């Protein structure tokens, strides 16, 4: 047993020399040949295939990271649930001064209207609980948390006393 030592062949596959110049690759080491070599190599016997190799061949399971990157189902459909949520959230954001009014191009704050739209989103969250996809649930929770934080910050802000000037009394003349 001690007389039988395995022989190893070490192949330098680096494409550059130590000084940074491109290295001349022999034909058997070229990337094109290396890619073709595994297909021409003899396959191991089927009896030696381990269960770990079977797991690699299984279709990949969707991960949480891939769910975040994918587009929501029906996001392009104007009558989708996602667009319905975004419409309500846009109304709330506009009422809380987070967006410009589309016609007047001014940011106006209407706390009562903003609270109404936040309550509508909260009601939808309760009524659809357990029936939403993970992405839809995250969207609803994110919208509600952002809008509620904006509402609380505006509701707790000190009210600015209105100051009058001479223009207010004379009608701007």
PDB file of N, CA and C in Angstrom, residues 49-117:
ATOM      1  N   UNK A  49     -22.882   7.531  -7.165  1.00  0.00           N
ATOM      2  CA  UNK A  49     -23.472   8.854  -7.025  1.00  0.00           C
ATOM      3  C   UNK A  49     -24.044   8.985  -5.621  1.00  0.00           C
ATOM      4  N   UNK A  50     -23.629  10.034  -4.927  1.00  0.00           N
ATOM      5  CA  UNK A  50     -24.086  10.230  -3.550  1.00  0.00           C
ATOM      6  C   UNK A  50     -25.381  11.028  -3.525  1.00  0.00           C
ATOM      7  N   UNK A  51     -26.002  11.042  -2.372  1.00  0.00           N
ATOM      8  CA  UNK A  51     -27.259  11.784  -2.239  1.00  0.00           C
ATOM      9  C   UNK A  51     -27.010  13.278  -2.333  1.00  0.00           C
ATOM     10  N   UNK A  52     -25.797  13.742  -1.994  1.00  0.00           N
ATOM     11  CA  UNK A  52     -25.487  15.168  -2.097  1.00  0.00           C
ATOM     12  C   UNK A  52     -25.532  15.625  -3.545  1.00  0.00           C
ATOM     13  N   UNK A  53     -25.121  14.756  -4.466  1.00  0.00           N
ATOM     14  CA  UNK A  53     -25.167  15.130  -5.879  1.00  0.00           C
ATOM     15  C   UNK A  53     -26.612  15.218  -6.362  1.00  0.00           C
ATOM     16  N   UNK A  54     -27.493  14.404  -5.803  1.00  0.00           N
ATOM     17  CA  UNK A  54     -28.904  14.482  -6.187  1.00  0.00           C
ATOM     18  C   UNK A  54     -29.505  15.810  -5.749  1.00  0.00           C
ATOM     19  N   UNK A  55     -29.095  16.331  -4.602  1.00  0.00           N
ATOM     20  CA  UNK A  55     -29.621  17.603  -4.129  1.00  0.00           C
ATOM     21  C   UNK A  55     -29.211  18.748  -5.040  1.00  0.00           C
ATOM     22  N   UNK A  56     -28.037  18.656  -5.626  1.00  0.00           N
ATOM     23  CA  UNK A  56     -27.575  19.700  -6.534  1.00  0.00           C
ATOM     24  C   UNK A  56     -28.423  19.718  -7.800  1.00  0.00           C
ATOM     25  N   UNK A  57     -28.848  18.527  -8.236  1.00  0.00           N
ATOM     26  CA  UNK A  57     -29.628  18.435  -9.463  1.00  0.00           C
ATOM     27  C   UNK A  57     -31.081  18.866  -9.278  1.00  0.00           C
ATOM     28  N   UNK A  58     -31.546  18.950  -8.050  1.00  0.00           N
ATOM     29  CA  UNK A  58     -32.927  19.348  -7.792  1.00  0.00           C
ATOM     30  C   UNK A  58     -33.126  20.796  -8.211  1.00  0.00           C
ATOM     31  N   UNK A  59     -34.321  21.146  -8.651  1.00  0.00           N
ATOM     32  CA  UNK A  59     -34.557  22.536  -9.041  1.00  0.00           C
ATOM     33  C   UNK A  59     -34.373  23.456  -7.846  1.00  0.00           C
ATOM     34  N   UNK A  60     -33.783  24.613  -8.072  1.00  0.00           N
ATOM     35  CA  UNK A  60     -33.531  25.525  -6.949  1.00  0.00           C
ATOM     36  C   UNK A  60     -34.830  26.044  -6.353  1.00  0.00           C
ATOM     37  N   UNK A  61     -34.865  26.108  -5.030  1.00  0.00           N
ATOM     38  CA  UNK A  61     -36.023  26.635  -4.333  1.00  0.00           C
ATOM     39  C   UNK A  61     -35.948  28.150  -4.330  1.00  0.00           C
ATOM     40  N   UNK A  62     -37.059  28.837  -4.473  1.00  0.00           N
ATOM     41  CA  UNK A  62     -37.015  30.301  -4.442  1.00  0.00           C
ATOM     42  C   UNK A  62     -36.588  30.766  -3.061  1.00  0.00           C
ATOM     43  N   UNK A  63     -35.675  31.702  -3.028  1.00  0.00           N
ATOM     44  CA  UNK A  63     -35.199  32.235  -1.756  1.00  0.00           C
ATOM     45  C   UNK A  63     -35.883  33.559  -1.456  1.00  0.00           C
ATOM     46  N   UNK A  64     -35.708  34.015  -0.219  1.00  0.00           N
ATOM     47  CA  UNK A  64     -36.327  35.280   0.175  1.00  0.00           C
ATOM     48  C   UNK A  64     -35.735  36.444  -0.605  1.00  0.00           C
ATOM     49  N   UNK A  65     -34.438  36.364  -0.922  1.00  0.00           N
ATOM     50  CA  UNK A  65     -33.796  37.448  -1.652  1.00  0.00           C
ATOM     51  C   UNK A  65     -34.365  37.572  -3.055  1.00  0.00           C
ATOM     52  N   UNK A  66     -34.646  36.428  -3.717  1.00  0.00           N
ATOM     53  CA  UNK A  66     -35.163  36.503  -5.078  1.00  0.00           C
ATOM     54  C   UNK A  66     -36.594  37.043  -5.082  1.00  0.00           C
ATOM     55  N   UNK A  67     -37.345  36.814  -3.993  1.00  0.00           N
ATOM     56  CA  UNK A  67     -38.701  37.355  -3.928  1.00  0.00           C
ATOM     57  C   UNK A  67     -38.681  38.881  -3.898  1.00  0.00           C
ATOM     58  N   UNK A  68     -37.672  39.445  -3.219  1.00  0.00           N
ATOM     59  CA  UNK A  68     -37.611  40.890  -3.105  1.00  0.00           C
ATOM     60  C   UNK A  68     -37.282  41.553  -4.435  1.00  0.00           C
ATOM     61  N   UNK A  69     -36.493  40.857  -5.263  1.00  0.00           N
ATOM     62  CA  UNK A  69     -36.062  41.455  -6.514  1.00  0.00           C
ATOM     63  C   UNK A  69     -37.097  41.304  -7.618  1.00  0.00           C
ATOM     64  N   UNK A  70     -37.970  40.331  -7.509  1.00  0.00           N
ATOM     65  CA  UNK A  70     -38.942  40.092  -8.558  1.00  0.00           C
ATOM     66  C   UNK A  70     -40.037  41.152  -8.521  1.00  0.00           C
ATOM     67  N   UNK A  71     -40.654  41.358  -9.674  1.00  0.00           N
ATOM     68  CA  UNK A  71     -41.732  42.325  -9.771  1.00  0.00           C
ATOM     69  C   UNK A  71     -43.011  41.715  -9.223  1.00  0.00           C
ATOM     70  N   UNK A  72     -43.827  42.539  -8.611  1.00  0.00           N
ATOM     71  CA  UNK A  72     -45.093  42.065  -8.061  1.00  0.00           C
ATOM     72  C   UNK A  72     -46.013  41.597  -9.178  1.00  0.00           C
ATOM     73  N   UNK A  73     -46.762  40.541  -8.911  1.00  0.00           N
ATOM     74  CA  UNK A  73     -47.714  40.050  -9.897  1.00  0.00           C
ATOM     75  C   UNK A  73     -48.788  41.097 -10.143  1.00  0.00           C
ATOM     76  N   UNK A  74     -49.053  41.388 -11.390  1.00  0.00           N
ATOM     77  CA  UNK A  74     -50.108  42.320 -11.749  1.00  0.00           C
ATOM     78  C   UNK A  74     -49.745  43.775 -11.565  1.00  0.00           C
ATOM     79  N   UNK A  75     -48.471  44.079 -11.358  1.00  0.00           N
ATOM     80  CA  UNK A  75     -48.076  45.470 -11.135  1.00  0.00           C
ATOM     81  C   UNK A  75     -48.333  46.330 -12.378  1.00  0.00           C
ATOM     82  N   UNK A  76     -48.311  45.716 -13.539  1.00  0.00           N
ATOM     83  CA  UNK A  76     -48.543  46.465 -14.776  1.00  0.00           C
ATOM     84  C   UNK A  76     -50.035  46.607 -15.094  1.00  0.00           C
ATOM     85  N   UNK A  77     -50.863  45.781 -14.480  1.00  0.00           N
ATOM     86  CA  UNK A  77     -52.312  45.817 -14.713  1.00  0.00           C
ATOM     87  C   UNK A  77     -52.926  46.966 -13.921  1.00  0.00           C
ATOM     88  N   UNK A  78     -53.588  47.920 -14.580  1.00  0.00           N
ATOM     89  CA  UNK A  78     -54.162  49.054 -13.856  1.00  0.00           C
ATOM     90  C   UNK A  78     -55.246  48.668 -12.852  1.00  0.00           C
ATOM     91  N   UNK A  79     -55.870  47.513 -13.031  1.00  0.00           N
ATOM     92  CA  UNK A  79     -56.940  47.100 -12.122  1.00  0.00           C
ATOM     93  C   UNK A  79     -56.456  46.066 -11.113  1.00  0.00           C
ATOM     94  N   UNK A  80     -55.133  45.998 -10.862  1.00  0.00           N
ATOM     95  CA  UNK A  80     -54.606  45.013  -9.921  1.00  0.00           C
ATOM     96  C   UNK A  80     -54.722  45.499  -8.488  1.00  0.00           C
ATOM     97  N   UNK A  81     -54.602  44.572  -7.551  1.00  0.00           N
ATOM     98  CA  UNK A  81     -54.670  44.897  -6.135  1.00  0.00           C
ATOM     99  C   UNK A  81     -53.512  45.818  -5.745  1.00  0.00           C
ATOM    100  N   UNK A  82     -52.342  45.574  -6.303  1.00  0.00           N
ATOM    101  CA  UNK A  82     -51.164  46.399  -5.995  1.00  0.00           C
ATOM    102  C   UNK A  82     -51.398  47.843  -6.422  1.00  0.00           C
ATOM    103  N   UNK A  83     -51.929  48.038  -7.609  1.00  0.00           N
ATOM    104  CA  UNK A  83     -52.203  49.404  -8.072  1.00  0.00           C
ATOM    105  C   UNK A  83     -53.327  50.050  -7.271  1.00  0.00           C
ATOM    106  N   UNK A  84     -54.279  49.259  -6.816  1.00  0.00           N
ATOM    107  CA  UNK A  84     -55.331  49.785  -5.956  1.00  0.00           C
ATOM    108  C   UNK A  84     -54.736  50.303  -4.650  1.00  0.00           C
ATOM    109  N   UNK A  85     -53.828  49.512  -4.051  1.00  0.00           N
ATOM    110  CA  UNK A  85     -53.148  49.945  -2.831  1.00  0.00           C
ATOM    111  C   UNK A  85     -52.329  51.213  -3.077  1.00  0.00           C
ATOM    112  N   UNK A  86     -51.621  51.248  -4.190  1.00  0.00           N
ATOM    113  CA  UNK A  86     -50.787  52.410  -4.492  1.00  0.00           C
ATOM    114  C   UNK A  86     -51.636  53.657  -4.719  1.00  0.00           C
ATOM    115  N   UNK A  87     -52.822  53.490  -5.285  1.00  0.00           N
ATOM    116  CA  UNK A  87     -53.720  54.620  -5.491  1.00  0.00           C
ATOM    117  C   UNK A  87     -54.173  55.198  -4.149  1.00  0.00           C
ATOM    118  N   UNK A  88     -54.544  54.329  -3.233  1.00  0.00           N
ATOM    119  CA  UNK A  88     -54.979  54.795  -1.912  1.00  0.00           C
ATOM    120  C   UNK A  88     -53.804  55.430  -1.170  1.00  0.00           C
ATOM    121  N   UNK A  89     -52.631  54.802  -1.258  1.00  0.00           N
ATOM    122  CA  UNK A  89     -51.447  55.343  -0.588  1.00  0.00           C
ATOM    123  C   UNK A  89     -51.052  56.694  -1.185  1.00  0.00           C
ATOM    124  N   UNK A  90     -51.223  56.868  -2.481  1.00  0.00           N
ATOM    125  CA  UNK A  90     -50.927  58.158  -3.118  1.00  0.00           C
ATOM    126  C   UNK A  90     -51.873  59.242  -2.615  1.00  0.00           C
ATOM    127  N   UNK A  91     -53.135  58.887  -2.446  1.00  0.00           N
ATOM    128  CA  UNK A  91     -54.095  59.851  -1.901  1.00  0.00           C
ATOM    129  C   UNK A  91     -53.699  60.262  -0.488  1.00  0.00           C
ATOM    130  N   UNK A  92     -53.300  59.279   0.321  1.00  0.00           N
ATOM    131  CA  UNK A  92     -52.885  59.576   1.694  1.00  0.00           C
ATOM    132  C   UNK A  92     -51.619  60.426   1.701  1.00  0.00           C
ATOM    133  N   UNK A  93     -50.663  60.089   0.865  1.00  0.00           N
ATOM    134  CA  UNK A  93     -49.410  60.842   0.809  1.00  0.00           C
ATOM    135  C   UNK A  93     -49.650  62.268   0.349  1.00  0.00           C
ATOM    136  N   UNK A  94     -50.541  62.451  -0.591  1.00  0.00           N
ATOM    137  CA  UNK A  94     -50.867  63.800  -1.064  1.00  0.00           C
ATOM    138  C   UNK A  94     -51.545  64.596   0.046  1.00  0.00           C
ATOM    139  N   UNK A  95     -52.438  63.954   0.783  1.00  0.00           N
ATOM    140  CA  UNK A  95     -53.139  64.651   1.866  1.00  0.00           C
ATOM    141  C   UNK A  95     -52.187  65.010   3.007  1.00  0.00           C
ATOM    142  N   UNK A  96     -51.115  64.242   3.169  1.00  0.00           N
ATOM    143  CA  UNK A  96     -50.161  64.518   4.237  1.00  0.00           C
ATOM    144  C   UNK A  96     -49.001  65.406   3.774  1.00  0.00           C
ATOM    145  N   UNK A  97     -49.086  65.919   2.558  1.00  0.00           N
ATOM    146  CA  UNK A  97     -48.063  66.824   2.062  1.00  0.00           C
ATOM    147  C   UNK A  97     -46.799  66.138   1.599  1.00  0.00           C
ATOM    148  N   UNK A  98     -46.841  64.840   1.391  1.00  0.00           N
ATOM    149  CA  UNK A  98     -45.667  64.105   0.937  1.00  0.00           C
ATOM    150  C   UNK A  98     -45.487  64.202  -0.572  1.00  0.00           C
ATOM    151  N   UNK A  99     -46.545  64.597  -1.261  1.00  0.00           N
ATOM    152  CA  UNK A  99     -46.512  64.739  -2.718  1.00  0.00           C
ATOM    153  C   UNK A  99     -47.145  66.061  -3.091  1.00  0.00           C
ATOM    154  N   UNK A 100     -46.747  66.557  -4.245  1.00  0.00           N
ATOM    155  CA  UNK A 100     -47.380  67.771  -4.750  1.00  0.00           C
ATOM    156  C   UNK A 100     -48.758  67.442  -5.284  1.00  0.00           C
ATOM    157  N   UNK A 101     -49.658  68.397  -5.161  1.00  0.00           N
ATOM    158  CA  UNK A 101     -50.985  68.249  -5.755  1.00  0.00           C
ATOM    159  C   UNK A 101     -50.801  68.264  -7.269  1.00  0.00           C
ATOM    160  N   UNK A 102     -51.436  67.346  -8.000  1.00  0.00           N
ATOM    161  CA  UNK A 102     -51.191  67.272  -9.442  1.00  0.00           C
ATOM    162  C   UNK A 102     -51.620  68.514 -10.219  1.00  0.00           C
ATOM    163  N   UNK A 103     -52.582  69.253  -9.719  1.00  0.00           N
ATOM    164  CA  UNK A 103     -53.066  70.431 -10.445  1.00  0.00           C
ATOM    165  C   UNK A 103     -52.375  71.704  -9.965  1.00  0.00           C
ATOM    166  N   UNK A 104     -52.359  71.917  -8.657  1.00  0.00           N
ATOM    167  CA  UNK A 104     -51.817  73.170  -8.119  1.00  0.00           C
ATOM    168  C   UNK A 104     -50.308  73.138  -7.937  1.00  0.00           C
ATOM    169  N   UNK A 105     -49.704  71.942  -7.971  1.00  0.00           N
ATOM    170  CA  UNK A 105     -48.256  71.768  -7.770  1.00  0.00           C
ATOM    171  C   UNK A 105     -47.794  72.341  -6.438  1.00  0.00           C
ATOM    172  N   UNK A 106     -48.653  72.269  -5.434  1.00  0.00           N
ATOM    173  CA  UNK A 106     -48.304  72.714  -4.091  1.00  0.00           C
ATOM    174  C   UNK A 106     -48.510  71.559  -3.125  1.00  0.00           C
ATOM    175  N   UNK A 107     -47.751  71.586  -2.064  1.00  0.00           N
ATOM    176  CA  UNK A 107     -47.889  70.568  -1.017  1.00  0.00           C
ATOM    177  C   UNK A 107     -48.824  71.113   0.050  1.00  0.00           C
ATOM    178  N   UNK A 108     -49.955  70.466   0.203  1.00  0.00           N
ATOM    179  CA  UNK A 108     -50.932  70.886   1.189  1.00  0.00           C
ATOM    180  C   UNK A 108     -51.129  69.768   2.192  1.00  0.00           C
ATOM    181  N   UNK A 109     -51.386  70.124   3.442  1.00  0.00           N
ATOM    182  CA  UNK A 109     -51.575  69.135   4.502  1.00  0.00           C
ATOM    183  C   UNK A 109     -53.030  69.171   4.960  1.00  0.00           C
ATOM    184  N   UNK A 110     -53.685  68.022   4.888  1.00  0.00           N
ATOM    185  CA  UNK A 110     -55.041  67.843   5.397  1.00  0.00           C
ATOM    186  C   UNK A 110     -55.017  66.585   6.260  1.00  0.00           C
ATOM    187  N   UNK A 111     -54.814  66.779   7.569  1.00  0.00           N
ATOM    188  CA  UNK A 111     -54.640  65.647   8.473  1.00  0.00           C
ATOM    189  C   UNK A 111     -55.861  64.730   8.524  1.00  0.00           C
ATOM    190  N   UNK A 112     -57.055  65.311   8.470  1.00  0.00           N
ATOM    191  CA  UNK A 112     -58.266  64.483   8.538  1.00  0.00           C
ATOM    192  C   UNK A 112     -58.376  63.579   7.308  1.00  0.00           C
ATOM    193  N   UNK A 113     -58.123  64.125   6.139  1.00  0.00           N
ATOM    194  CA  UNK A 113     -58.184  63.326   4.918  1.00  0.00           C
ATOM    195  C   UNK A 113     -57.065  62.281   4.899  1.00  0.00           C
ATOM    196  N   UNK A 114     -55.877  62.671   5.337  1.00  0.00           N
ATOM    197  CA  UNK A 114     -54.770  61.717   5.411  1.00  0.00           C
ATOM    198  C   UNK A 114     -55.082  60.564   6.349  1.00  0.00           C
ATOM    199  N   UNK A 115     -55.669  60.882   7.510  1.00  0.00           N
ATOM    200  CA  UNK A 115     -56.045  59.835   8.470  1.00  0.00           C
ATOM    201  C   UNK A 115     -57.101  58.908   7.880  1.00  0.00           C
ATOM    202  N   UNK A 116     -58.031  59.475   7.122  1.00  0.00           N
ATOM    203  CA  UNK A 116     -59.059  58.667   6.477  1.00  0.00           C
ATOM    204  C   UNK A 116     -58.422  57.625   5.548  1.00  0.00           C
ATOM    205  N   UNK A 117     -57.492  58.047   4.692  1.00  0.00           N
ATOM    206  CA  UNK A 117     -56.878  57.130   3.737  1.00  0.00           C
ATOM    207  C   UNK A 117     -55.995  56.101   4.442  1.00  0.00           C
TER     208      UNK A 117
END
